[in-house]
PDB file of N, CA, C and O in Angstrom:
ATOM      1  N   MET A 334      -8.160   2.128  13.672  1.00  0.00           N
ATOM      2  CA  MET A 334      -7.002   1.706  12.849  1.00  0.00           C
ATOM      3  C   MET A 334      -7.185   2.347  11.491  1.00  0.00           C
ATOM      4  O   MET A 334      -8.276   2.377  10.900  1.00  0.00           O
ATOM      5  N   LEU A 335      -6.098   2.877  10.963  1.00  0.00           N
ATOM      6  CA  LEU A 335      -6.187   3.456   9.660  1.00  0.00           C
ATOM      7  C   LEU A 335      -6.120   2.387   8.607  1.00  0.00           C
ATOM      8  O   LEU A 335      -5.449   1.370   8.755  1.00  0.00           O
ATOM      9  N   THR A 336      -6.858   2.524   7.546  1.00  0.00           N
ATOM     10  CA  THR A 336      -6.863   1.582   6.425  1.00  0.00           C
ATOM     11  C   THR A 336      -6.167   2.313   5.234  1.00  0.00           C
ATOM     12  O   THR A 336      -6.003   3.520   5.202  1.00  0.00           O
ATOM     13  N   TRP A 337      -5.774   1.519   4.286  1.00  0.00           N
ATOM     14  CA  TRP A 337      -5.140   2.084   3.105  1.00  0.00           C
ATOM     15  C   TRP A 337      -6.042   3.090   2.400  1.00  0.00           C
ATOM     16  O   TRP A 337      -5.563   4.102   1.907  1.00  0.00           O
ATOM     17  N   GLN A 338      -7.355   2.863   2.438  1.00  0.00           N
ATOM     18  CA  GLN A 338      -8.299   3.800   1.818  1.00  0.00           C
ATOM     19  C   GLN A 338      -8.262   5.159   2.501  1.00  0.00           C
ATOM     20  O   GLN A 338      -8.323   6.185   1.931  1.00  0.00           O
ATOM     21  N   GLU A 339      -8.122   5.138   3.819  1.00  0.00           N
ATOM     22  CA  GLU A 339      -8.077   6.373   4.629  1.00  0.00           C
ATOM     23  C   GLU A 339      -6.763   7.115   4.365  1.00  0.00           C
ATOM     24  O   GLU A 339      -6.729   8.309   4.483  1.00  0.00           O
ATOM     25  N   LEU A 340      -5.723   6.411   3.993  1.00  0.00           N
ATOM     26  CA  LEU A 340      -4.418   7.005   3.734  1.00  0.00           C
ATOM     27  C   LEU A 340      -4.261   7.507   2.328  1.00  0.00           C
ATOM     28  O   LEU A 340      -3.335   8.272   2.021  1.00  0.00           O
ATOM     29  N   GLU A 341      -5.142   7.080   1.454  1.00  0.00           N
ATOM     30  CA  GLU A 341      -5.050   7.429   0.022  1.00  0.00           C
ATOM     31  C   GLU A 341      -4.926   8.929  -0.130  1.00  0.00           C
ATOM     32  O   GLU A 341      -5.729   9.711   0.343  1.00  0.00           O
ATOM     33  N   SER A 342      -3.880   9.340  -0.836  1.00  0.00           N
ATOM     34  CA  SER A 342      -3.578  10.767  -1.170  1.00  0.00           C
ATOM     35  C   SER A 342      -3.500  11.682   0.053  1.00  0.00           C
ATOM     36  O   SER A 342      -3.791  12.880  -0.069  1.00  0.00           O
ATOM     37  N   TRP A 343      -3.138  11.159   1.218  1.00  0.00           N
ATOM     38  CA  TRP A 343      -3.050  12.014   2.394  1.00  0.00           C
ATOM     39  C   TRP A 343      -2.148  13.194   2.234  1.00  0.00           C
ATOM     40  O   TRP A 343      -2.380  14.283   2.799  1.00  0.00           O
ATOM     41  N   TRP A 344      -1.114  13.004   1.403  1.00  0.00           N
ATOM     42  CA  TRP A 344      -0.081  14.051   1.227  1.00  0.00           C
ATOM     43  C   TRP A 344      -0.641  15.283   0.536  1.00  0.00           C
ATOM     44  O   TRP A 344      -0.035  16.335   0.586  1.00  0.00           O
ATOM     45  N   THR A 345      -1.796  15.158  -0.092  1.00  0.00           N
ATOM     46  CA  THR A 345      -2.382  16.343  -0.767  1.00  0.00           C
ATOM     47  C   THR A 345      -3.007  17.314   0.239  1.00  0.00           C
ATOM     48  O   THR A 345      -3.386  18.417  -0.154  1.00  0.00           O
ATOM     49  N   HIS A 346      -3.101  16.886   1.477  1.00  0.00           N
ATOM     50  CA  HIS A 346      -3.768  17.720   2.560  1.00  0.00           C
ATOM     51  C   HIS A 346      -2.764  18.496   3.391  1.00  0.00           C
ATOM     52  O   HIS A 346      -3.149  19.196   4.283  1.00  0.00           O
ATOM     53  N   TYR A 347      -1.462  18.366   3.083  1.00  0.00           N
ATOM     54  CA  TYR A 347      -0.438  19.012   3.912  1.00  0.00           C
ATOM     55  C   TYR A 347       0.540  19.826   3.066  1.00  0.00           C
ATOM     56  O   TYR A 347       0.845  19.435   1.932  1.00  0.00           O
ATOM     57  N   ASP A 348       1.102  20.852   3.671  1.00  0.00           N
ATOM     58  CA  ASP A 348       2.094  21.669   3.027  1.00  0.00           C
ATOM     59  C   ASP A 348       3.412  21.365   3.719  1.00  0.00           C
ATOM     60  O   ASP A 348       3.549  21.616   4.944  1.00  0.00           O
ATOM     61  N   PRO A 349       4.395  20.865   2.992  1.00  0.00           N
ATOM     62  CA  PRO A 349       5.694  20.532   3.617  1.00  0.00           C
ATOM     63  C   PRO A 349       6.342  21.738   4.334  1.00  0.00           C
ATOM     64  O   PRO A 349       6.970  21.586   5.376  1.00  0.00           O
ATOM     65  N   ASN A 350       6.140  22.912   3.767  1.00  0.00           N
ATOM     66  CA  ASN A 350       6.747  24.128   4.408  1.00  0.00           C
ATOM     67  C   ASN A 350       6.118  24.417   5.803  1.00  0.00           C
ATOM     68  O   ASN A 350       6.802  24.870   6.669  1.00  0.00           O
ATOM     69  N   GLU A 351       4.832  24.158   5.872  1.00  0.00           N
ATOM     70  CA  GLU A 351       4.157  24.350   7.161  1.00  0.00           C
ATOM     71  C   GLU A 351       4.583  23.298   8.145  1.00  0.00           C
ATOM     72  O   GLU A 351       4.852  23.557   9.318  1.00  0.00           O
ATOM     73  N   LEU A 352       4.707  22.036   7.690  1.00  0.00           N
ATOM     74  CA  LEU A 352       5.104  20.923   8.572  1.00  0.00           C
ATOM     75  C   LEU A 352       6.532  21.117   9.055  1.00  0.00           C
ATOM     76  O   LEU A 352       6.820  20.830  10.255  1.00  0.00           O
ATOM     77  N   VAL A 353       7.433  21.541   8.226  1.00  0.00           N
ATOM     78  CA  VAL A 353       8.807  21.706   8.655  1.00  0.00           C
ATOM     79  C   VAL A 353       8.938  22.760   9.768  1.00  0.00           C
ATOM     80  O   VAL A 353       9.788  22.713  10.624  1.00  0.00           O
ATOM     81  N   ALA A 354       8.025  23.709   9.748  1.00  0.00           N
ATOM     82  CA  ALA A 354       8.004  24.750  10.785  1.00  0.00           C
ATOM     83  C   ALA A 354       7.388  24.239  12.073  1.00  0.00           C
ATOM     84  O   ALA A 354       7.735  24.763  13.148  1.00  0.00           O
ATOM     85  N   GLU A 355       6.514  23.253  11.980  1.00  0.00           N
ATOM     86  CA  GLU A 355       5.798  22.773  13.176  1.00  0.00           C
ATOM     87  C   GLU A 355       6.406  21.536  13.827  1.00  0.00           C
ATOM     88  O   GLU A 355       6.267  21.273  15.011  1.00  0.00           O
ATOM     89  N   LEU A 356       7.090  20.706  13.059  1.00  0.00           N
ATOM     90  CA  LEU A 356       7.647  19.464  13.532  1.00  0.00           C
ATOM     91  C   LEU A 356       9.106  19.603  14.073  1.00  0.00           C
ATOM     92  O   LEU A 356       9.828  20.438  13.541  1.00  0.00           O
ATOM     93  N   THR A 357       9.449  18.749  14.994  1.00  0.00           N
ATOM     94  CA  THR A 357      10.831  18.743  15.443  1.00  0.00           C
ATOM     95  C   THR A 357      11.671  17.902  14.439  1.00  0.00           C
ATOM     96  O   THR A 357      11.102  17.205  13.618  1.00  0.00           O
ATOM     97  N   LEU A 358      12.967  18.051  14.529  1.00  0.00           N
ATOM     98  CA  LEU A 358      13.830  17.238  13.636  1.00  0.00           C
ATOM     99  C   LEU A 358      13.654  15.779  13.910  1.00  0.00           C
ATOM    100  O   LEU A 358      13.647  14.992  12.961  1.00  0.00           O
ATOM    101  N   ASP A 359      13.473  15.352  15.170  1.00  0.00           N
ATOM    102  CA  ASP A 359      13.215  13.954  15.463  1.00  0.00           C
ATOM    103  C   ASP A 359      11.917  13.472  14.830  1.00  0.00           C
ATOM    104  O   ASP A 359      11.841  12.359  14.343  1.00  0.00           O
ATOM    105  N   GLN A 360      10.872  14.292  14.852  1.00  0.00           N
ATOM    106  CA  GLN A 360       9.603  13.891  14.259  1.00  0.00           C
ATOM    107  C   GLN A 360       9.741  13.764  12.733  1.00  0.00           C
ATOM    108  O   GLN A 360       9.188  12.818  12.134  1.00  0.00           O
ATOM    109  N   ILE A 361      10.437  14.669  12.141  1.00  0.00           N
ATOM    110  CA  ILE A 361      10.668  14.600  10.669  1.00  0.00           C
ATOM    111  C   ILE A 361      11.492  13.312  10.354  1.00  0.00           C
ATOM    112  O   ILE A 361      11.141  12.577   9.418  1.00  0.00           O
ATOM    113  N   ASP A 362      12.570  13.065  11.118  1.00  0.00           N
ATOM    114  CA  ASP A 362      13.355  11.903  10.890  1.00  0.00           C
ATOM    115  C   ASP A 362      12.552  10.610  11.062  1.00  0.00           C
ATOM    116  O   ASP A 362      12.734   9.674  10.294  1.00  0.00           O
ATOM    117  N   ALA A 363      11.693  10.576  12.040  1.00  0.00           N
ATOM    118  CA  ALA A 363      10.847   9.381  12.276  1.00  0.00           C
ATOM    119  C   ALA A 363       9.904   9.175  11.061  1.00  0.00           C
ATOM    120  O   ALA A 363       9.704   8.050  10.590  1.00  0.00           O
ATOM    121  N   PHE A 364       9.331  10.281  10.590  1.00  0.00           N
ATOM    122  CA  PHE A 364       8.475  10.181   9.394  1.00  0.00           C
ATOM    123  C   PHE A 364       9.253   9.645   8.199  1.00  0.00           C
ATOM    124  O   PHE A 364       8.789   8.755   7.449  1.00  0.00           O
ATOM    125  N   LEU A 365      10.423  10.263   7.986  1.00  0.00           N
ATOM    126  CA  LEU A 365      11.222   9.876   6.821  1.00  0.00           C
ATOM    127  C   LEU A 365      11.658   8.405   6.904  1.00  0.00           C
ATOM    128  O   LEU A 365      11.657   7.670   5.890  1.00  0.00           O
ATOM    129  N   ALA A 366      11.983   7.942   8.065  1.00  0.00           N
ATOM    130  CA  ALA A 366      12.332   6.495   8.264  1.00  0.00           C
ATOM    131  C   ALA A 366      11.149   5.603   7.958  1.00  0.00           C
ATOM    132  O   ALA A 366      11.272   4.544   7.334  1.00  0.00           O
ATOM    133  N   THR A 367       9.948   6.003   8.403  1.00  0.00           N
ATOM    134  CA  THR A 367       8.721   5.239   8.165  1.00  0.00           C
ATOM    135  C   THR A 367       8.426   5.212   6.670  1.00  0.00           C
ATOM    136  O   THR A 367       8.076   4.181   6.095  1.00  0.00           O
ATOM    137  N   ALA A 368       8.546   6.372   6.041  1.00  0.00           N
ATOM    138  CA  ALA A 368       8.305   6.449   4.585  1.00  0.00           C
ATOM    139  C   ALA A 368       9.285   5.602   3.796  1.00  0.00           C
ATOM    140  O   ALA A 368       8.886   4.900   2.840  1.00  0.00           O
ATOM    141  N   ALA A 369      10.554   5.632   4.194  1.00  0.00           N
ATOM    142  CA  ALA A 369      11.588   4.817   3.485  1.00  0.00           C
ATOM    143  C   ALA A 369      11.288   3.293   3.702  1.00  0.00           C
ATOM    144  O   ALA A 369      11.318   2.528   2.747  1.00  0.00           O
ATOM    145  N   GLY A 370      10.954   2.939   4.929  1.00  0.00           N
ATOM    146  CA  GLY A 370      10.644   1.527   5.178  1.00  0.00           C
ATOM    147  C   GLY A 370       9.381   1.067   4.416  1.00  0.00           C
ATOM    148  O   GLY A 370       9.319  -0.016   3.870  1.00  0.00           O
ATOM    149  N   THR A 371       8.395   1.971   4.351  1.00  0.00           N
ATOM    150  CA  THR A 371       7.183   1.646   3.624  1.00  0.00           C
ATOM    151  C   THR A 371       7.429   1.485   2.118  1.00  0.00           C
ATOM    152  O   THR A 371       6.943   0.571   1.478  1.00  0.00           O
ATOM    153  N   SER A 372       8.269   2.357   1.602  1.00  0.00           N
ATOM    154  CA  SER A 372       8.652   2.276   0.220  1.00  0.00           C
ATOM    155  C   SER A 372       9.414   1.000  -0.143  1.00  0.00           C
ATOM    156  O   SER A 372       9.163   0.340  -1.137  1.00  0.00           O
ATOM    157  N   GLU A 373      10.337   0.645   0.746  1.00  0.00           N
ATOM    158  CA  GLU A 373      11.074  -0.631   0.559  1.00  0.00           C
ATOM    159  C   GLU A 373      10.142  -1.811   0.636  1.00  0.00           C
ATOM    160  O   GLU A 373      10.266  -2.786  -0.148  1.00  0.00           O
ATOM    161  N   PHE A 374       9.220  -1.817   1.591  1.00  0.00           N
ATOM    162  CA  PHE A 374       8.248  -2.939   1.712  1.00  0.00           C
ATOM    163  C   PHE A 374       7.377  -2.973   0.528  1.00  0.00           C
ATOM    164  O   PHE A 374       7.076  -4.079   0.013  1.00  0.00           O
ATOM    165  N   ALA A 375       6.966  -1.819   0.024  1.00  0.00           N
ATOM    166  CA  ALA A 375       6.080  -1.777  -1.172  1.00  0.00           C
ATOM    167  C   ALA A 375       6.790  -2.373  -2.380  1.00  0.00           C
ATOM    168  O   ALA A 375       6.165  -3.132  -3.160  1.00  0.00           O
ATOM    169  N   ALA A 376       8.092  -2.155  -2.501  1.00  0.00           N
ATOM    170  CA  ALA A 376       8.864  -2.737  -3.628  1.00  0.00           C
ATOM    171  C   ALA A 376       8.876  -4.267  -3.501  1.00  0.00           C
ATOM    172  O   ALA A 376       8.710  -4.982  -4.486  1.00  0.00           O
ATOM    173  N   ARG A 377       9.040  -4.776  -2.249  1.00  0.00           N
ATOM    174  CA  ARG A 377       9.089  -6.224  -2.020  1.00  0.00           C
ATOM    175  C   ARG A 377       7.701  -6.822  -2.278  1.00  0.00           C
ATOM    176  O   ARG A 377       7.601  -7.936  -2.847  1.00  0.00           O
ATOM    177  N   LEU A 378       6.667  -6.146  -1.863  1.00  0.00           N
ATOM    178  CA  LEU A 378       5.292  -6.605  -2.065  1.00  0.00           C
ATOM    179  C   LEU A 378       4.959  -6.667  -3.558  1.00  0.00           C
ATOM    180  O   LEU A 378       4.404  -7.634  -4.049  1.00  0.00           O
ATOM    181  N   ARG A 379       5.367  -5.654  -4.256  1.00  0.00           N
ATOM    182  CA  ARG A 379       5.143  -5.554  -5.702  1.00  0.00           C
ATOM    183  C   ARG A 379       5.846  -6.720  -6.412  1.00  0.00           C
ATOM    184  O   ARG A 379       5.293  -7.379  -7.326  1.00  0.00           O
ATOM    185  N   ALA A 380       7.092  -6.960  -6.025  1.00  0.00           N
ATOM    186  CA  ALA A 380       7.856  -8.063  -6.634  1.00  0.00           C
ATOM    187  C   ALA A 380       7.183  -9.404  -6.330  1.00  0.00           C
ATOM    188  O   ALA A 380       7.083 -10.243  -7.190  1.00  0.00           O
ATOM    189  N   ALA A 381       6.748  -9.599  -5.106  1.00  0.00           N
ATOM    190  CA  ALA A 381       6.055 -10.871  -4.725  1.00  0.00           C
ATOM    191  C   ALA A 381       4.770 -11.034  -5.515  1.00  0.00           C
ATOM    192  O   ALA A 381       4.444 -12.120  -6.014  1.00  0.00           O
ATOM    193  N   ARG A 382       4.028  -9.968  -5.638  1.00  0.00           N
ATOM    194  CA  ARG A 382       2.758  -9.992  -6.447  1.00  0.00           C
ATOM    195  C   ARG A 382       3.100 -10.348  -7.923  1.00  0.00           C
ATOM    196  O   ARG A 382       2.428 -11.233  -8.473  1.00  0.00           O
ATOM    197  N   ASP A 383       4.109  -9.736  -8.453  1.00  0.00           N
ATOM    198  CA  ASP A 383       4.416 -10.013  -9.839  1.00  0.00           C
ATOM    199  C   ASP A 383       4.926 -11.452 -10.007  1.00  0.00           C
ATOM    200  O   ASP A 383       4.563 -12.105 -11.026  1.00  0.00           O
ATOM    201  N   ARG A 384       5.707 -11.962  -9.087  1.00  0.00           N
ATOM    202  CA  ARG A 384       6.139 -13.375  -9.184  1.00  0.00           C
ATOM    203  C   ARG A 384       4.984 -14.298  -9.053  1.00  0.00           C
ATOM    204  O   ARG A 384       4.823 -15.253  -9.805  1.00  0.00           O
ATOM    205  N   ARG A 385       4.033 -14.020  -8.155  1.00  0.00           N
ATOM    206  CA  ARG A 385       2.876 -14.854  -7.965  1.00  0.00           C
ATOM    207  C   ARG A 385       2.013 -14.885  -9.219  1.00  0.00           C
ATOM    208  O   ARG A 385       1.580 -15.955  -9.692  1.00  0.00           O
ATOM    209  N   HIS A 386       1.698 -13.737  -9.761  1.00  0.00           N
ATOM    210  CA  HIS A 386       0.835 -13.681 -10.892  1.00  0.00           C
ATOM    211  C   HIS A 386       1.540 -14.234 -12.156  1.00  0.00           C
ATOM    212  O   HIS A 386       0.872 -14.796 -13.003  1.00  0.00           O
ATOM    213  N   THR A 387       2.803 -14.083 -12.240  1.00  0.00           N
ATOM    214  CA  THR A 387       3.499 -14.706 -13.410  1.00  0.00           C
ATOM    215  C   THR A 387       3.433 -16.216 -13.312  1.00  0.00           C
ATOM    216  O   THR A 387       3.177 -16.896 -14.266  1.00  0.00           O
ATOM    217  N   THR A 388       3.604 -16.734 -12.093  1.00  0.00           N
ATOM    218  CA  THR A 388       3.502 -18.170 -11.905  1.00  0.00           C
ATOM    219  C   THR A 388       2.076 -18.697 -12.104  1.00  0.00           C
ATOM    220  O   THR A 388       1.862 -19.672 -12.769  1.00  0.00           O
ATOM    221  N   GLU A 389       1.096 -17.928 -11.588  1.00  0.00           N
ATOM    222  CA  GLU A 389      -0.317 -18.358 -11.739  1.00  0.00           C
ATOM    223  C   GLU A 389      -0.736 -18.278 -13.231  1.00  0.00           C
ATOM    224  O   GLU A 389      -1.411 -19.139 -13.689  1.00  0.00           O
ATOM    225  N   ASP A 390      -0.285 -17.222 -13.895  1.00  0.00           N
ATOM    226  CA  ASP A 390      -0.654 -17.108 -15.307  1.00  0.00           C
ATOM    227  C   ASP A 390      -0.052 -18.221 -16.142  1.00  0.00           C
ATOM    228  O   ASP A 390      -0.653 -18.660 -17.134  1.00  0.00           O
ATOM    229  N   ALA A 391       1.119 -18.714 -15.768  1.00  0.00           N
ATOM    230  CA  ALA A 391       1.753 -19.774 -16.515  1.00  0.00           C
ATOM    231  C   ALA A 391       1.068 -21.155 -16.321  1.00  0.00           C
ATOM    232  O   ALA A 391       1.136 -21.988 -17.178  1.00  0.00           O
ATOM    233  N   ARG A 392       0.420 -21.350 -15.167  1.00  0.00           N
ATOM    234  CA  ARG A 392      -0.138 -22.701 -14.927  1.00  0.00           C
ATOM    235  C   ARG A 392      -1.605 -22.767 -14.854  1.00  0.00           C
ATOM    236  O   ARG A 392      -2.182 -23.858 -14.855  1.00  0.00           O
ATOM    237  N   GLU A 393      -2.349 -21.671 -14.787  1.00  0.00           N
ATOM    238  CA  GLU A 393      -3.794 -21.678 -14.668  1.00  0.00           C
ATOM    239  C   GLU A 393      -4.425 -21.031 -15.907  1.00  0.00           C
ATOM    240  O   GLU A 393      -3.891 -20.009 -16.370  1.00  0.00           O
ATOM    241  N   PRO A 394      -5.594 -21.582 -16.307  1.00  0.00           N
ATOM    242  CA  PRO A 394      -6.301 -20.888 -17.418  1.00  0.00           C
ATOM    243  C   PRO A 394      -6.870 -19.579 -16.879  1.00  0.00           C
ATOM    244  O   PRO A 394      -7.053 -19.401 -15.675  1.00  0.00           O
ATOM    245  N   ALA A 395      -7.175 -18.697 -17.803  1.00  0.00           N
ATOM    246  CA  ALA A 395      -7.743 -17.417 -17.425  1.00  0.00           C
ATOM    247  C   ALA A 395      -9.078 -17.643 -16.710  1.00  0.00           C
ATOM    248  O   ALA A 395      -9.855 -18.557 -17.055  1.00  0.00           O
ATOM    249  N   GLU A 396      -9.375 -16.791 -15.713  1.00  0.00           N
ATOM    250  CA  GLU A 396     -10.594 -16.910 -14.946  1.00  0.00           C
ATOM    251  C   GLU A 396     -11.778 -16.513 -15.845  1.00  0.00           C
ATOM    252  O   GLU A 396     -11.736 -15.574 -16.635  1.00  0.00           O
ATOM    253  N   ASP A 397     -12.843 -17.288 -15.714  1.00  0.00           N
ATOM    254  CA  ASP A 397     -14.101 -16.957 -16.392  1.00  0.00           C
ATOM    255  C   ASP A 397     -14.742 -15.770 -15.762  1.00  0.00           C
ATOM    256  O   ASP A 397     -15.049 -15.770 -14.610  1.00  0.00           O
ATOM    257  N   PRO A 398     -14.982 -14.669 -16.528  1.00  0.00           N
ATOM    258  CA  PRO A 398     -15.546 -13.466 -15.974  1.00  0.00           C
ATOM    259  C   PRO A 398     -16.904 -13.727 -15.320  1.00  0.00           C
ATOM    260  O   PRO A 398     -17.334 -13.000 -14.449  1.00  0.00           O
ATOM    261  N   ALA A 399     -17.578 -14.804 -15.718  1.00  0.00           N
ATOM    262  CA  ALA A 399     -18.875 -15.066 -15.170  1.00  0.00           C
ATOM    263  C   ALA A 399     -18.785 -15.699 -13.752  1.00  0.00           C
ATOM    264  O   ALA A 399     -19.813 -15.800 -13.040  1.00  0.00           O
ATOM    265  N   GLU A 400     -17.610 -16.053 -13.323  1.00  0.00           N
ATOM    266  CA  GLU A 400     -17.386 -16.668 -12.018  1.00  0.00           C
ATOM    267  C   GLU A 400     -16.935 -15.614 -10.982  1.00  0.00           C
ATOM    268  O   GLU A 400     -15.821 -15.595 -10.559  1.00  0.00           O
ATOM    269  N   GLY A 401     -17.777 -14.768 -10.551  1.00  0.00           N
ATOM    270  CA  GLY A 401     -17.471 -13.819  -9.513  1.00  0.00           C
ATOM    271  C   GLY A 401     -16.843 -12.568 -10.044  1.00  0.00           C
ATOM    272  O   GLY A 401     -16.665 -12.365 -11.225  1.00  0.00           O
ATOM    273  N   ASP A 402     -16.501 -11.671  -9.083  1.00  0.00           N
ATOM    274  CA  ASP A 402     -15.998 -10.366  -9.458  1.00  0.00           C
ATOM    275  C   ASP A 402     -14.502 -10.268  -9.357  1.00  0.00           C
ATOM    276  O   ASP A 402     -13.939  -9.203  -9.645  1.00  0.00           O
ATOM    277  N   GLY A 403     -13.792 -11.359  -9.006  1.00  0.00           N
ATOM    278  CA  GLY A 403     -12.381 -11.303  -9.007  1.00  0.00           C
ATOM    279  C   GLY A 403     -11.750 -10.510  -7.872  1.00  0.00           C
ATOM    280  O   GLY A 403     -10.598 -10.142  -7.897  1.00  0.00           O
ATOM    281  N   GLU A 404     -12.548 -10.180  -6.825  1.00  0.00           N
ATOM    282  CA  GLU A 404     -12.053  -9.374  -5.749  1.00  0.00           C
ATOM    283  C   GLU A 404     -11.768 -10.129  -4.470  1.00  0.00           C
ATOM    284  O   GLU A 404     -11.871  -9.604  -3.373  1.00  0.00           O
ATOM    285  N   GLY A 405     -11.474 -11.390  -4.573  1.00  0.00           N
ATOM    286  CA  GLY A 405     -11.120 -12.135  -3.374  1.00  0.00           C
ATOM    287  C   GLY A 405     -12.231 -13.129  -2.996  1.00  0.00           C
ATOM    288  O   GLY A 405     -13.294 -13.112  -3.553  1.00  0.00           O
ATOM    289  N   GLU A 406     -11.898 -13.926  -1.978  1.00  0.00           N
ATOM    290  CA  GLU A 406     -12.846 -14.941  -1.588  1.00  0.00           C
ATOM    291  C   GLU A 406     -14.150 -14.315  -1.044  1.00  0.00           C
ATOM    292  O   GLU A 406     -14.087 -13.334  -0.375  1.00  0.00           O
ATOM    293  N   GLY A 407     -15.259 -14.899  -1.353  1.00  0.00           N
ATOM    294  CA  GLY A 407     -16.507 -14.341  -0.842  1.00  0.00           C
ATOM    295  C   GLY A 407     -16.932 -13.092  -1.522  1.00  0.00           C
ATOM    296  O   GLY A 407     -17.867 -12.392  -1.099  1.00  0.00           O
ATOM    297  N   GLY A 408     -16.221 -12.694  -2.576  1.00  0.00           N
ATOM    298  CA  GLY A 408     -16.654 -11.476  -3.314  1.00  0.00           C
ATOM    299  C   GLY A 408     -16.199 -10.222  -2.608  1.00  0.00           C
ATOM    300  O   GLY A 408     -16.410  -9.104  -3.087  1.00  0.00           O
ATOM    301  N   GLY A 409     -15.602 -10.299  -1.440  1.00  0.00           N
ATOM    302  CA  GLY A 409     -15.097  -9.117  -0.751  1.00  0.00           C
ATOM    303  C   GLY A 409     -13.763  -8.616  -1.263  1.00  0.00           C
ATOM    304  O   GLY A 409     -13.041  -9.380  -1.946  1.00  0.00           O
ATOM    305  N   ARG A 410     -13.428  -7.436  -0.938  1.00  0.00           N
ATOM    306  CA  ARG A 410     -12.169  -6.886  -1.348  1.00  0.00           C
ATOM    307  C   ARG A 410     -11.091  -7.304  -0.325  1.00  0.00           C
ATOM    308  O   ARG A 410     -11.228  -6.967   0.858  1.00  0.00           O
ATOM    309  N   PRO A 411      -9.990  -7.937  -0.723  1.00  0.00           N
ATOM    310  CA  PRO A 411      -8.989  -8.359   0.248  1.00  0.00           C
ATOM    311  C   PRO A 411      -8.282  -7.203   0.823  1.00  0.00           C
ATOM    312  O   PRO A 411      -8.066  -6.137   0.181  1.00  0.00           O
ATOM    313  N   LEU A 412      -7.907  -7.260   2.104  1.00  0.00           N
ATOM    314  CA  LEU A 412      -7.210  -6.217   2.792  1.00  0.00           C
ATOM    315  C   LEU A 412      -5.817  -6.656   3.171  1.00  0.00           C
ATOM    316  O   LEU A 412      -5.582  -7.866   3.431  1.00  0.00           O
ATOM    317  N   LEU A 413      -4.869  -5.751   3.235  1.00  0.00           N
ATOM    318  CA  LEU A 413      -3.550  -6.052   3.779  1.00  0.00           C
ATOM    319  C   LEU A 413      -3.708  -6.165   5.272  1.00  0.00           C
ATOM    320  O   LEU A 413      -4.364  -5.403   5.912  1.00  0.00           O
ATOM    321  N   ARG A 414      -3.030  -7.125   5.861  1.00  0.00           N
ATOM    322  CA  ARG A 414      -3.080  -7.371   7.308  1.00  0.00           C
ATOM    323  C   ARG A 414      -1.621  -7.332   7.808  1.00  0.00           C
ATOM    324  O   ARG A 414      -0.732  -7.827   7.175  1.00  0.00           O
ATOM    325  N   ALA A 415      -1.448  -6.785   8.981  1.00  0.00           N
ATOM    326  CA  ALA A 415      -0.148  -6.746   9.643  1.00  0.00           C
ATOM    327  C   ALA A 415       0.225  -8.180  10.048  1.00  0.00           C
ATOM    328  O   ALA A 415      -0.626  -8.988  10.375  1.00  0.00           O
ATOM    329  N   ILE A 416       1.508  -8.432  10.038  1.00  0.00           N
ATOM    330  CA  ILE A 416       1.984  -9.755  10.435  1.00  0.00           C
ATOM    331  C   ILE A 416       2.368  -9.696  11.872  1.00  0.00           C
ATOM    332  O   ILE A 416       2.949  -8.818  12.414  1.00  0.00           O
TER     333      ILE A 416
END
């Protein structure tokens, strides 16, 4: 399974001119639909994150830097999971 870290900056490894010559129109359309859906989901996720942090900031005192690294429960880095 691919993780977000594996996908980071993937687009820097490909030339659109080469891909358009190699892919079918259906493959390009499928990619574009996935990219559009991903972008729309990212906007909703960003808005949810901003609402959550705005609400948390309004009702909770700032976290003490001495209390862990702030990267999720157990000190691990939280991952996005499919629903």
